[in-house]
mmCIF file of C-alpha atoms and ligand atoms in Angstrom:
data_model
loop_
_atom_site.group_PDB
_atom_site.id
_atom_site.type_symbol
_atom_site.label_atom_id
_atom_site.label_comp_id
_atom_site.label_asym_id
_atom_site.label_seq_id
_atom_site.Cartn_x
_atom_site.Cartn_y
_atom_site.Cartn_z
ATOM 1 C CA UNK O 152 -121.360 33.703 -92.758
ATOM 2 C CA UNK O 153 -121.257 36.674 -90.550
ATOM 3 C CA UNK O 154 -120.424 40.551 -91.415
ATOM 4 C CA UNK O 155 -119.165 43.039 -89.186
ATOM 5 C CA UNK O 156 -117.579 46.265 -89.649
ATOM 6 C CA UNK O 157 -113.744 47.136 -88.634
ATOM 7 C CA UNK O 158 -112.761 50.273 -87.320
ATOM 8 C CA UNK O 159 -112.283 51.781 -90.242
ATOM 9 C CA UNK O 160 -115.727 50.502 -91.352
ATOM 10 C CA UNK O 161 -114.498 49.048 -94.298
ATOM 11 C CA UNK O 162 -116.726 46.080 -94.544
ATOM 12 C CA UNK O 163 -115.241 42.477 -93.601
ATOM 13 C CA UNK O 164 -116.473 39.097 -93.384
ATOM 14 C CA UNK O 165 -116.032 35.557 -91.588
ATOM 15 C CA UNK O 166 -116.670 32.326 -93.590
ATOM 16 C CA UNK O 167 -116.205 28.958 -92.209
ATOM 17 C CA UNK O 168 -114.356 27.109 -94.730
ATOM 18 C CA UNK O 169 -114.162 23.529 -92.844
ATOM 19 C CA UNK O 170 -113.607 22.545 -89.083
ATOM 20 C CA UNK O 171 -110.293 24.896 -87.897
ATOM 21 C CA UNK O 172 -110.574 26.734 -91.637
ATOM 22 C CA UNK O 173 -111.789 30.298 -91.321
ATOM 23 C CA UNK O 174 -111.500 33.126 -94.210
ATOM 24 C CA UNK O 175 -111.948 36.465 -93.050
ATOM 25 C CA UNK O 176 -112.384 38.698 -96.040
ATOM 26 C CA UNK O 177 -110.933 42.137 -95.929
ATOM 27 C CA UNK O 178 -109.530 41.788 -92.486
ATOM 28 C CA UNK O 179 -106.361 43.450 -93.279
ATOM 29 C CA UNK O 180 -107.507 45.744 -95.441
ATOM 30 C CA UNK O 181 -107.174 49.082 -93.573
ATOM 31 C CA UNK O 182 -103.437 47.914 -92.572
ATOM 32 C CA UNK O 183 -102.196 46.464 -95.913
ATOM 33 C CA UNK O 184 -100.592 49.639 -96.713
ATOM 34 C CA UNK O 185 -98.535 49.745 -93.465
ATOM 35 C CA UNK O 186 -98.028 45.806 -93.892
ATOM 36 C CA UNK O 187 -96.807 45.852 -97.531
ATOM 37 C CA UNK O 188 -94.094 48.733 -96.103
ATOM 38 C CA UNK O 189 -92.664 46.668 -93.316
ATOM 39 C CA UNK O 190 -92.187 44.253 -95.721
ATOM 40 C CA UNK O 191 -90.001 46.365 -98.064
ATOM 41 C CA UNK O 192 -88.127 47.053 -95.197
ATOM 42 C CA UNK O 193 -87.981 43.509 -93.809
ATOM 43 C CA UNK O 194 -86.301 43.334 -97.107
ATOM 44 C CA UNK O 195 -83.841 45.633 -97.231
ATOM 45 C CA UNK O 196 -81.882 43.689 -94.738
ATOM 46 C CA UNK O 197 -83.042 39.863 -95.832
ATOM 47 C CA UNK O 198 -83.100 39.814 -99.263
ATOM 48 C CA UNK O 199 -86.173 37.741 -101.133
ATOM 49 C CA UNK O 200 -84.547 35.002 -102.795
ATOM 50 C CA UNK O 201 -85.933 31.802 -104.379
ATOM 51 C CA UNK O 202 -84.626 28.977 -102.543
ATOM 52 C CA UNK O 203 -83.755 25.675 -104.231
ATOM 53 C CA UNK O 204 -86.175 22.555 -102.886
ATOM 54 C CA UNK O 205 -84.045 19.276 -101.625
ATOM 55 C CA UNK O 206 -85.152 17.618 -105.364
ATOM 56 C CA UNK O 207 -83.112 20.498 -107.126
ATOM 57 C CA UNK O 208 -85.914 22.376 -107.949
ATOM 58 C CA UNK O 209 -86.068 26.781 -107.668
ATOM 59 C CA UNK O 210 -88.974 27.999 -106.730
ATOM 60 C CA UNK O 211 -90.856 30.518 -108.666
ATOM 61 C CA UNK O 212 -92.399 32.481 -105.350
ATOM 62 C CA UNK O 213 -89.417 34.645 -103.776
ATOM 63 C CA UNK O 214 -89.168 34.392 -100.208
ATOM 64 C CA UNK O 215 -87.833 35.924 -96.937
ATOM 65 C CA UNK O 216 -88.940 35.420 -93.658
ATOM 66 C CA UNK O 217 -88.823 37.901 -90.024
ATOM 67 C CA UNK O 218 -89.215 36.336 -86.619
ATOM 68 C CA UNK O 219 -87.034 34.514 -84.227
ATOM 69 C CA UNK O 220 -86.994 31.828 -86.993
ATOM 70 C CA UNK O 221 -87.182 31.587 -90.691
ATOM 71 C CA UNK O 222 -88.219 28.714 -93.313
ATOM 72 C CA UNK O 223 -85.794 27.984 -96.089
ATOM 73 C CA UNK O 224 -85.239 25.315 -98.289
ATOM 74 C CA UNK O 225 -81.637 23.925 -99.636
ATOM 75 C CA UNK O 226 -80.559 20.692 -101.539
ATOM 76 C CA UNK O 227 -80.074 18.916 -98.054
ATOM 77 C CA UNK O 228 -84.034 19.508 -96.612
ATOM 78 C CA UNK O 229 -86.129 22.322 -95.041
ATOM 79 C CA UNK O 230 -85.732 23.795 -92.213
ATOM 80 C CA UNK O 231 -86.455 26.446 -89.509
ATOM 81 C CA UNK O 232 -83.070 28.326 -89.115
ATOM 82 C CA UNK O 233 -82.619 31.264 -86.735
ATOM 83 C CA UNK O 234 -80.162 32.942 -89.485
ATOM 84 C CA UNK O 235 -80.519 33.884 -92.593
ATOM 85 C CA UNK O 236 -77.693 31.680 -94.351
ATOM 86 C CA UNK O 237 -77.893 34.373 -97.428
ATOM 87 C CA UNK O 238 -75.925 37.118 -94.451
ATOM 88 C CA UNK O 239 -75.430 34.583 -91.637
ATOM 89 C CA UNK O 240 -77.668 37.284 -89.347
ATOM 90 C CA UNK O 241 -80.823 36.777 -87.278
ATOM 91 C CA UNK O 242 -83.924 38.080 -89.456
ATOM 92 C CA UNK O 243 -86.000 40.577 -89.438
ATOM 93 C CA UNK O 244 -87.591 41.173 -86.003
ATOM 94 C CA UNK O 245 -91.379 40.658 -86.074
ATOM 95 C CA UNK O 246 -93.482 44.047 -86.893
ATOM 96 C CA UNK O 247 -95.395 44.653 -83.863
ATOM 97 C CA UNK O 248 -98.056 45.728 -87.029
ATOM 98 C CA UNK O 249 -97.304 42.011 -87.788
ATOM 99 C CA UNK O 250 -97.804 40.539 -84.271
ATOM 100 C CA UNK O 251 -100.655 42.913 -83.616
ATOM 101 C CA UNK O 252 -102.878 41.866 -87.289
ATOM 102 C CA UNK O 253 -102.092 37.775 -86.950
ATOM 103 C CA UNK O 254 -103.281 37.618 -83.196
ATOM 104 C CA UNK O 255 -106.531 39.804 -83.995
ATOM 105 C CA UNK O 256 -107.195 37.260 -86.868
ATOM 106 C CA UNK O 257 -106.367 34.127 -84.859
ATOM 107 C CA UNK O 258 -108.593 35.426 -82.407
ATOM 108 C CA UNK O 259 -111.780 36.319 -85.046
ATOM 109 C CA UNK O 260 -111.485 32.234 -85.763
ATOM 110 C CA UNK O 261 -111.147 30.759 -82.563
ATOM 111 C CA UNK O 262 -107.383 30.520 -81.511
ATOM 112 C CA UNK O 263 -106.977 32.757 -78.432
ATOM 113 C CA UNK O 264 -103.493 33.953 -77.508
ATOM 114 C CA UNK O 265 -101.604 33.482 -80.870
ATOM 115 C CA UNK O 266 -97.825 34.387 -80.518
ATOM 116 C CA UNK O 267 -96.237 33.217 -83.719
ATOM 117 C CA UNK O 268 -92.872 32.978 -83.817
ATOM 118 C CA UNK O 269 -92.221 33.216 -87.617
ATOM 119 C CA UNK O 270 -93.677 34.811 -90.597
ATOM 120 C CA UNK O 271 -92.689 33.834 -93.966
ATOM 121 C CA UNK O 272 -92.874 36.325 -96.727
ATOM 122 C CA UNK O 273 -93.954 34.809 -100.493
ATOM 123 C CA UNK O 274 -93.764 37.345 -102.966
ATOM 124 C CA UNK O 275 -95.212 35.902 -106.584
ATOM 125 C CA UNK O 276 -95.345 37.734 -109.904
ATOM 126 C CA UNK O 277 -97.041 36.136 -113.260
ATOM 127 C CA UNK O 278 -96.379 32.903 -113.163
ATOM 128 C CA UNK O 279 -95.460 32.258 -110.159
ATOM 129 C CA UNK O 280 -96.932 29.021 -108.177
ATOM 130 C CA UNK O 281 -97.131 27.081 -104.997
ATOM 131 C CA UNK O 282 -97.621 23.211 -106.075
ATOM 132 C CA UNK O 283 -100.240 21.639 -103.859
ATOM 133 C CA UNK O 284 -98.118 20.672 -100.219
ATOM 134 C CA UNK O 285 -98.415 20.907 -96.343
ATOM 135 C CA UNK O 286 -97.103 22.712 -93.922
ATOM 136 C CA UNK O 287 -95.456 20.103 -91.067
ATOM 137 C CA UNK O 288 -92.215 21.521 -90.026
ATOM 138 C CA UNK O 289 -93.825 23.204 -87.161
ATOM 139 C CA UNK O 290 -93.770 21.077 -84.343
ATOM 140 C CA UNK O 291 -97.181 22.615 -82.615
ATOM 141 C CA UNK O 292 -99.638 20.866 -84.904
ATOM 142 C CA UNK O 293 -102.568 22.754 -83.247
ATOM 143 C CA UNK O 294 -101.694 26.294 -83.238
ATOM 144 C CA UNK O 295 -102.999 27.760 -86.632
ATOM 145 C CA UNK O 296 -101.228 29.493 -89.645
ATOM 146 C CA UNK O 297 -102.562 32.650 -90.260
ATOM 147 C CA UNK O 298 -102.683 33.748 -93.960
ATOM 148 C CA UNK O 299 -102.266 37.742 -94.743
ATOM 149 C CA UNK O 300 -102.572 38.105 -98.939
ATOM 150 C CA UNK O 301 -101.248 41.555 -100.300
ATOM 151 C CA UNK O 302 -101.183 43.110 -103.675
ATOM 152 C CA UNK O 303 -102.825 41.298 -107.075
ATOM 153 C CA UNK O 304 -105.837 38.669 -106.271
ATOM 154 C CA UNK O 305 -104.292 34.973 -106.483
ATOM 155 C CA UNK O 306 -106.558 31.693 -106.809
ATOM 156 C CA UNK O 307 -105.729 29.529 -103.594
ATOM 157 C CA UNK O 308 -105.470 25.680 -103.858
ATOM 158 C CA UNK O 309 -107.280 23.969 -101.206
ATOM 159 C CA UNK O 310 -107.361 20.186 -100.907
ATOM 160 C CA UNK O 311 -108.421 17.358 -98.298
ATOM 161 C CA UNK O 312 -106.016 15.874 -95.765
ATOM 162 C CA UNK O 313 -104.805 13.129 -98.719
ATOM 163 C CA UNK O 314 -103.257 14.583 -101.885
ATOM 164 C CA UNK O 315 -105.735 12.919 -103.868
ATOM 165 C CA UNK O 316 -108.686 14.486 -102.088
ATOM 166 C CA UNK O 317 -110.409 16.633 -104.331
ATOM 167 C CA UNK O 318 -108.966 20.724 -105.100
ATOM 168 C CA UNK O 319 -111.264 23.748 -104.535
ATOM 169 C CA UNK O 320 -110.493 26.793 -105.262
ATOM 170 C CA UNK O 321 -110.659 29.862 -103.835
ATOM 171 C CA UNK O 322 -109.751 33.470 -105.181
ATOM 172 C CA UNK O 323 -107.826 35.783 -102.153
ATOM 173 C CA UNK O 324 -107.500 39.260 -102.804
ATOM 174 C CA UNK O 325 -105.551 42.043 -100.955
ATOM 175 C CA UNK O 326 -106.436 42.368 -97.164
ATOM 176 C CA UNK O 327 -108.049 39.045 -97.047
ATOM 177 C CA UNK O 328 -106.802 36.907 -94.086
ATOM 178 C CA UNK O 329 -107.020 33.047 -94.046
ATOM 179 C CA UNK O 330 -106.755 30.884 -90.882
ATOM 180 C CA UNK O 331 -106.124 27.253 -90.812
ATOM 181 C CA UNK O 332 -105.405 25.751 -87.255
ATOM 182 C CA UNK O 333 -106.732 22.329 -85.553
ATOM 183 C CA UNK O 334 -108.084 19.685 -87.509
ATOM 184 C CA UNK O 335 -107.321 21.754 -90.694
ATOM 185 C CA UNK O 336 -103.958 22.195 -89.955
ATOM 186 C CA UNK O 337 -102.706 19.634 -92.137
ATOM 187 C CA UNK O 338 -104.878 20.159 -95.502
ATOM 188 C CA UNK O 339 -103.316 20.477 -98.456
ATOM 189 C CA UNK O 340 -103.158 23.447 -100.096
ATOM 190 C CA UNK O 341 -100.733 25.573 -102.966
ATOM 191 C CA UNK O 342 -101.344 28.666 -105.018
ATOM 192 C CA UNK O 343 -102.286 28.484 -108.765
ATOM 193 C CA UNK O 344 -100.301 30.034 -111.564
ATOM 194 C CA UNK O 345 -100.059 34.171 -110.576
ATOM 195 C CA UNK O 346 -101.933 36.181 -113.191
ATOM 196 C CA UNK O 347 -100.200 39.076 -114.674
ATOM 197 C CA UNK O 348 -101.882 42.677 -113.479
ATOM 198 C CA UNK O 349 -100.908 45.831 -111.493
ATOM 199 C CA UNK O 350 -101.913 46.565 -108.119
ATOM 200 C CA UNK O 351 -101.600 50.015 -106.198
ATOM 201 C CA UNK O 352 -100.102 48.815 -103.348
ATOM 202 C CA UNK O 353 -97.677 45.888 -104.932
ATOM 203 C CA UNK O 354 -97.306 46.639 -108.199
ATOM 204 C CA UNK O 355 -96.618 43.599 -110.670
ATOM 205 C CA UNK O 356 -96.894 41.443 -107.534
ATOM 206 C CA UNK O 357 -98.701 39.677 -104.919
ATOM 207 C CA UNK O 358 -97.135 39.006 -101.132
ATOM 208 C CA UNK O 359 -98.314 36.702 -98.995
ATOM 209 C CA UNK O 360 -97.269 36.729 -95.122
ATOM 210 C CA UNK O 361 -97.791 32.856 -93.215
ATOM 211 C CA UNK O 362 -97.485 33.442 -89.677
ATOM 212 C CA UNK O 363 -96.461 29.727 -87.968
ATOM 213 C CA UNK O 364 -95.691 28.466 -84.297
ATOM 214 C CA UNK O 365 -92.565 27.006 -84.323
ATOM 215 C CA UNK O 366 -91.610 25.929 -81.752
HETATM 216 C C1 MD3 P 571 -104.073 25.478 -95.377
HETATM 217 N N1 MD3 P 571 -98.432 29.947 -98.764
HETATM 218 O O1 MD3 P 571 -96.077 29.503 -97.588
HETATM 219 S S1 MD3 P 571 -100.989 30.608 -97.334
HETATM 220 C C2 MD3 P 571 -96.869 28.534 -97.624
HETATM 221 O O2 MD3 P 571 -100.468 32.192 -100.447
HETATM 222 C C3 MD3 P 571 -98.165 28.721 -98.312
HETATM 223 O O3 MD3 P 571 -98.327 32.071 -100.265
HETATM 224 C C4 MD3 P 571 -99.566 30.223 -99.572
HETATM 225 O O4 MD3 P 571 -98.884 27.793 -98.431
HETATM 226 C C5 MD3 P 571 -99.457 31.613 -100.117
HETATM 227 O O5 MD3 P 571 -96.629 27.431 -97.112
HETATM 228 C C6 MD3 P 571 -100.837 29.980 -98.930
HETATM 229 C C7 MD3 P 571 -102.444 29.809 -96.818
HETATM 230 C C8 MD3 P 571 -102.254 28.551 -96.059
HETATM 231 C C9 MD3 P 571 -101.156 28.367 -95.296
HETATM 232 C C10 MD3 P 571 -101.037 27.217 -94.525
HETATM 233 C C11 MD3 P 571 -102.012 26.249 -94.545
HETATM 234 C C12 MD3 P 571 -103.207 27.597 -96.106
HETATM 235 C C13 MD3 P 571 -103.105 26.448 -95.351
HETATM 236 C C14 MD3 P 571 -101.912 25.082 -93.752
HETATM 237 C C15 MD3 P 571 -102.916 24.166 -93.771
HETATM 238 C C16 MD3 P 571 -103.986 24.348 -94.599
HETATM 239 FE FE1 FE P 572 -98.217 26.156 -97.139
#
C-alpha cells in the first residue's frame, strides 16, 4: 500500500485488493461535497426510484442514473436504456465533476483514458442492501467500474468469480473510490444491510455513483 497526498492534502491511499481491484481511500474526499450536489440535481429531473427486478422483486437501494445511458430493471429484464421510462427523456448529462473524478481514479489504478458512458446513482438508507451479483450488461468486459461512496460508511460484499467463492468484507466510507476493471471485472460483489446514522453531507443516507462503459 502506497500514500500520497491530494491537492487538498487530505491524506489518501491505494490498496491493491486483487489483480484489476484497486481501493483508493479518500480519493474523493475533497469533491464529495460538489459530487453529492450534482446528484441532488441529477435528481430533480430523474427521479430516484426503486425499480422492480425481472423475479418481481423491489429493490431496497433507490436509483437513478446520468449519462448517455442508464441501468434499470423491469419485470421483462435489465437493461441499458437511453431514456428514462419514468419521463420518457434522455438523463441527466454526465457532471464534467463526474467525468473529471472517475477518469483521475481509473487512472490512479491502471486504466488510462476512461470515458464512461453511464453512471448509476444507488442511494441506500437503513436497511437497505445489494444481494451479492455481477455486473455483465456492459458489453466492454475490460474497461473498469469505478466506485464513488458518499454519505454514511456501508460494509461492501466482495466475493470470488463463482458465487460460492468465499465473501470478504470491506467497510467504504465517504470519499472512498473503488476500481474493479480486467480480470476483476466479473467478481461478485453486493452491499450489506445499511446501518442507520447521520452523515453531514447525506444525511440518513449513503449514495453510491458506478461509473460503467457501455457500449
Ligand atoms: C466489483 N453497487 O450498482 S459499487 C452496483 O455500493 C453495485 O452501490 C455497489 O454493485 C454500491 O452494481 C457497489 C462497487 C462495485 C461495482 C462493480 C463491481 C464493485 C464491483 C464489479 C466487479 C467487481
Ligand atoms: Fe454491482
Amino acid at each position: 500500500m502506497t500514500s500520497l497526498f491530494d491537492s487538498d492534502s487530505l491524506p489518501s491511499s491505494h490498496e491493491q485488493l486483487e489483480e484489476g481491484a484497486v481501493l483508493l481511500r479518500s480519493f474523493a474526499a475533497a469533491e464529495a461535497p460538489l459530487l453529492v450536489e450534482e446528484v441532488a440535481r441529477i435528481a430533480q429531473g430523474a427521479a430516484f426510484r426503486h425499480l422492480v427486478t425481472p423475479g418481481g422483486y423491489t429493490m431496497s437501494v433507490a436509483m437513478t442514473n446520468c449519462g448517455r445511458v442508464g441501468w434499470v430493471s423491469d419485470r421483462t429484464g435489465y437493461r441499458y436504456d437511453p431514456k428514462d421510462p419514468q419521463t420518457g427523456s434522455p438523463w441527466p448529462a454526465m457532471p464534467a465533476a463526474f467525468l473529471d473524478i472517475a477518469a483521475h481514479a481509473a487512472a490512479e489504478a491502471g486504466f488510462a483514458h476512461y470515458e464512461p458512458d453511464a453512471c448509476l446513482i444507488n442511494r441506500y438508507t437503513a436497511g437497505a442492501k445489494l444481494s451479492l451479483h455481477q455486473d455483465r450488461d456492459e458489453k466492454d468486459a475490460w474497461a473498469p467500474i469505478v466506485s464513488v461512496s458518499l454519505g454514511l460508511p456501508a460494509v461492501f460484499l466482495w466475493g470470488g468469480k463463482r458465487r460460492s467463492d468465499p465473501v470478504r468484507r470491506l467497510r467504504l466510507e465517504s470519499g472512498d473510490i473503488a476500481v474493479w476493471g480486467g480480470p476483476a471485472r466479473f467478481v461478485y460483489h453486493g452491499v450489506a444491510p445499511l446501518w442507520e446514522g447521520r452523515h453531514p453531507l447525506t444525511g440518513t443516507a449513503r449514495i453510491n455513483l458506478t461509473f460503467r462503459k457501455v457500449f
